[in-house]
Amino acid sequence: MAWRRSVAKYGEDDRAAGAAGPRLARQATASLAGLLAERGMTRKDLADCMGVSPGRVSQILSGGENLTLHSLAAVADALDARVEITFHDTPARREPVTAEPALTEPAEPAPLHPATPSSRR
């Protein structure tokens, strides 16, 4: 599998990215299953709406396949629904990662003109 070669080559960061795909697929299929339940639809009903076999719908809903935007759009079109994809920062990624030292609060600004004695003789 391509992601396994990627993990071996690049390490932990790619392992986390490789886990994100299946997690996203599970979220999508759970959302779709919930929508079907709300509408009182079966997998066969969805298959009929999509013009595909019930086996194909089972593949989509199993989350075991690599869901494509095309397959999600086909499901949404058949159900007269919409798909929304939104990116959010994760709590671990909110702080910017930088090699620069952290900036500190600036000191009190220096006066533009030096203080002058109040009375000159």
PDB file of C-alpha atoms in Angstrom:
ATOM      1  CA  MET A   1       0.000   0.000   0.000  1.00  0.00           C
ATOM      2  CA  ALA A   2       1.215   3.473  -0.862  1.00  0.00           C
ATOM      3  CA  TRP A   3       0.646   4.921   2.606  1.00  0.00           C
ATOM      4  CA  ARG A   4       2.763   2.173   4.175  1.00  0.00           C
ATOM      5  CA  ARG A   5       5.676   3.052   1.885  1.00  0.00           C
ATOM      6  CA  SER A   6       5.136   6.677   2.826  1.00  0.00           C
ATOM      7  CA  VAL A   7       5.290   5.868   6.560  1.00  0.00           C
ATOM      8  CA  ALA A   8       8.479   3.899   6.088  1.00  0.00           C
ATOM      9  CA  LYS A   9      10.031   6.720   4.105  1.00  0.00           C
ATOM     10  CA  TYR A  10       8.842   9.787   6.028  1.00  0.00           C
ATOM     11  CA  GLY A  11       7.963   8.553   9.518  1.00  0.00           C
ATOM     12  CA  GLU A  12       5.414   9.529  12.144  1.00  0.00           C
ATOM     13  CA  ASP A  13       3.966  12.653  10.469  1.00  0.00           C
ATOM     14  CA  ASP A  14       2.817  10.606   7.501  1.00  0.00           C
ATOM     15  CA  ARG A  15       1.470   7.890   9.808  1.00  0.00           C
ATOM     16  CA  ALA A  16      -0.840  10.509  11.376  1.00  0.00           C
ATOM     17  CA  ALA A  17      -1.849  11.744   7.935  1.00  0.00           C
ATOM     18  CA  GLY A  18      -2.477   8.151   6.835  1.00  0.00           C
ATOM     19  CA  ALA A  19      -4.839   7.650   9.781  1.00  0.00           C
ATOM     20  CA  ALA A  20      -6.750  10.823   8.925  1.00  0.00           C
ATOM     21  CA  GLY A  21      -8.177   9.374   5.690  1.00  0.00           C
ATOM     22  CA  PRO A  22      -9.923   6.394   7.269  1.00  0.00           C
ATOM     23  CA  ARG A  23     -11.151   8.595  10.121  1.00  0.00           C
ATOM     24  CA  LEU A  24     -12.646  11.047   7.626  1.00  0.00           C
ATOM     25  CA  ALA A  25     -14.246   8.172   5.712  1.00  0.00           C
ATOM     26  CA  ARG A  26     -15.826   6.864   8.933  1.00  0.00           C
ATOM     27  CA  GLN A  27     -17.210  10.325   9.695  1.00  0.00           C
ATOM     28  CA  ALA A  28     -18.672  10.612   6.191  1.00  0.00           C
ATOM     29  CA  THR A  29     -20.261   7.165   6.252  1.00  0.00           C
ATOM     30  CA  ALA A  30     -21.654   7.695   9.757  1.00  0.00           C
ATOM     31  CA  SER A  31     -23.184  10.971   8.619  1.00  0.00           C
ATOM     32  CA  LEU A  32     -24.664   9.281   5.551  1.00  0.00           C
ATOM     33  CA  ALA A  33     -26.046   6.390   7.618  1.00  0.00           C
ATOM     34  CA  GLY A  34     -27.631   8.926   9.972  1.00  0.00           C
ATOM     35  CA  LEU A  35     -29.251  10.753   7.062  1.00  0.00           C
ATOM     36  CA  LEU A  36     -30.630   7.497   5.671  1.00  0.00           C
ATOM     37  CA  ALA A  37     -32.052   6.609   9.087  1.00  0.00           C
ATOM     38  CA  GLU A  38     -33.664  10.050   9.448  1.00  0.00           C
ATOM     39  CA  ARG A  39     -35.321   9.578   6.066  1.00  0.00           C
ATOM     40  CA  GLY A  40     -36.344   5.987   6.802  1.00  0.00           C
ATOM     41  CA  MET A  41     -34.346   4.778   3.794  1.00  0.00           C
ATOM     42  CA  THR A  42     -32.589   1.462   3.348  1.00  0.00           C
ATOM     43  CA  ARG A  43     -29.379   0.762   1.464  1.00  0.00           C
ATOM     44  CA  LYS A  44     -31.511  -0.679  -1.317  1.00  0.00           C
ATOM     45  CA  ASP A  45     -33.511   2.559  -1.467  1.00  0.00           C
ATOM     46  CA  LEU A  46     -30.272   4.520  -1.841  1.00  0.00           C
ATOM     47  CA  ALA A  47     -29.018   2.104  -4.483  1.00  0.00           C
ATOM     48  CA  ASP A  48     -32.243   2.607  -6.458  1.00  0.00           C
ATOM     49  CA  CYS A  49     -31.901   6.401  -6.212  1.00  0.00           C
ATOM     50  CA  MET A  50     -28.282   6.235  -7.347  1.00  0.00           C
ATOM     51  CA  GLY A  51     -28.864   3.674 -10.092  1.00  0.00           C
ATOM     52  CA  VAL A  52     -26.238   1.323  -8.648  1.00  0.00           C
ATOM     53  CA  SER A  53     -26.313  -2.082  -7.026  1.00  0.00           C
ATOM     54  CA  PRO A  54     -26.982  -2.505  -3.314  1.00  0.00           C
ATOM     55  CA  GLY A  55     -23.500  -4.013  -3.121  1.00  0.00           C
ATOM     56  CA  ARG A  56     -22.006  -0.730  -4.332  1.00  0.00           C
ATOM     57  CA  VAL A  57     -23.886   1.166  -1.616  1.00  0.00           C
ATOM     58  CA  SER A  58     -22.609  -1.338   0.940  1.00  0.00           C
ATOM     59  CA  GLN A  59     -19.051  -0.655  -0.265  1.00  0.00           C
ATOM     60  CA  ILE A  60     -19.585   3.079   0.202  1.00  0.00           C
ATOM     61  CA  LEU A  61     -21.193   2.702   3.631  1.00  0.00           C
ATOM     62  CA  SER A  62     -18.645   0.208   4.912  1.00  0.00           C
ATOM     63  CA  GLY A  63     -15.995   2.909   5.001  1.00  0.00           C
ATOM     64  CA  GLY A  64     -13.502   0.311   3.828  1.00  0.00           C
ATOM     65  CA  GLU A  65     -12.980   1.875   0.450  1.00  0.00           C
ATOM     66  CA  ASN A  66     -11.237   5.096  -0.395  1.00  0.00           C
ATOM     67  CA  LEU A  67     -14.211   7.421  -0.732  1.00  0.00           C
ATOM     68  CA  THR A  68     -13.807   9.948  -3.496  1.00  0.00           C
ATOM     69  CA  LEU A  69     -15.410  13.333  -3.834  1.00  0.00           C
ATOM     70  CA  HIS A  70     -17.110  11.894  -6.905  1.00  0.00           C
ATOM     71  CA  SER A  71     -18.776   9.090  -4.930  1.00  0.00           C
ATOM     72  CA  LEU A  72     -19.819  11.482  -2.144  1.00  0.00           C
ATOM     73  CA  ALA A  73     -21.251  13.890  -4.724  1.00  0.00           C
ATOM     74  CA  ALA A  74     -23.161  11.032  -6.393  1.00  0.00           C
ATOM     75  CA  VAL A  75     -24.710  10.047  -3.058  1.00  0.00           C
ATOM     76  CA  ALA A  76     -25.582  13.670  -2.253  1.00  0.00           C
ATOM     77  CA  ASP A  77     -27.134  14.163  -5.684  1.00  0.00           C
ATOM     78  CA  ALA A  78     -29.235  11.003  -5.336  1.00  0.00           C
ATOM     79  CA  LEU A  79     -30.483  12.153  -1.925  1.00  0.00           C
ATOM     80  CA  ASP A  80     -30.936  15.784  -2.963  1.00  0.00           C
ATOM     81  CA  ALA A  81     -28.557  16.657  -0.142  1.00  0.00           C
ATOM     82  CA  ARG A  82     -25.327  18.629   0.019  1.00  0.00           C
ATOM     83  CA  VAL A  83     -21.857  17.712   1.174  1.00  0.00           C
ATOM     84  CA  GLU A  84     -19.902  20.230   3.222  1.00  0.00           C
ATOM     85  CA  ILE A  85     -16.179  19.957   3.783  1.00  0.00           C
ATOM     86  CA  THR A  86     -14.742  22.361   6.327  1.00  0.00           C
ATOM     87  CA  PHE A  87     -11.198  22.647   7.553  1.00  0.00           C
ATOM     88  CA  HIS A  88     -10.571  23.598  11.187  1.00  0.00           C
ATOM     89  CA  ASP A  89      -7.440  23.992  13.257  1.00  0.00           C
ATOM     90  CA  THR A  90      -6.883  21.135  15.654  1.00  0.00           C
ATOM     91  CA  PRO A  91      -6.043  22.104  19.234  1.00  0.00           C
ATOM     92  CA  ALA A  92      -2.492  20.781  18.861  1.00  0.00           C
ATOM     93  CA  ARG A  93      -1.903  22.903  15.757  1.00  0.00           C
ATOM     94  CA  ARG A  94      -3.223  26.269  16.926  1.00  0.00           C
ATOM     95  CA  GLU A  95       0.107  27.479  18.236  1.00  0.00           C
ATOM     96  CA  PRO A  96       2.418  28.432  15.361  1.00  0.00           C
ATOM     97  CA  VAL A  97       5.542  26.356  15.236  1.00  0.00           C
ATOM     98  CA  THR A  98       8.590  28.517  14.740  1.00  0.00           C
ATOM     99  CA  ALA A  99      12.324  28.260  15.206  1.00  0.00           C
ATOM    100  CA  GLU A 100      12.513  31.943  16.103  1.00  0.00           C
ATOM    101  CA  PRO A 101      12.669  32.911  19.771  1.00  0.00           C
ATOM    102  CA  ALA A 102       9.393  34.147  21.161  1.00  0.00           C
ATOM    103  CA  LEU A 103       8.937  37.880  21.004  1.00  0.00           C
ATOM    104  CA  THR A 104       8.599  39.706  24.290  1.00  0.00           C
ATOM    105  CA  GLU A 105       6.626  42.807  25.046  1.00  0.00           C
ATOM    106  CA  PRO A 106       8.524  45.868  23.877  1.00  0.00           C
ATOM    107  CA  ALA A 107      10.064  48.062  26.533  1.00  0.00           C
ATOM    108  CA  GLU A 108       8.552  51.465  27.217  1.00  0.00           C
ATOM    109  CA  PRO A 109       9.239  53.544  24.098  1.00  0.00           C
ATOM    110  CA  ALA A 110      12.038  56.067  24.403  1.00  0.00           C
ATOM    111  CA  PRO A 111      10.902  59.690  24.269  1.00  0.00           C
ATOM    112  CA  LEU A 112      11.361  61.372  20.924  1.00  0.00           C
ATOM    113  CA  HIS A 113      12.892  64.463  22.532  1.00  0.00           C
ATOM    114  CA  PRO A 114      15.192  64.313  25.539  1.00  0.00           C
ATOM    115  CA  ALA A 115      13.823  65.860  28.690  1.00  0.00           C
ATOM    116  CA  THR A 116      14.786  69.467  29.026  1.00  0.00           C
ATOM    117  CA  PRO A 117      15.135  71.353  32.260  1.00  0.00           C
ATOM    118  CA  SER A 118      12.045  73.364  33.012  1.00  0.00           C
ATOM    119  CA  SER A 119      13.993  76.557  33.517  1.00  0.00           C
ATOM    120  CA  ARG A 120      17.126  77.679  31.746  1.00  0.00           C
ATOM    121  CA  ARG A 121      19.138  80.730  32.839  1.00  0.00           C
TER     122      ARG A 121
END
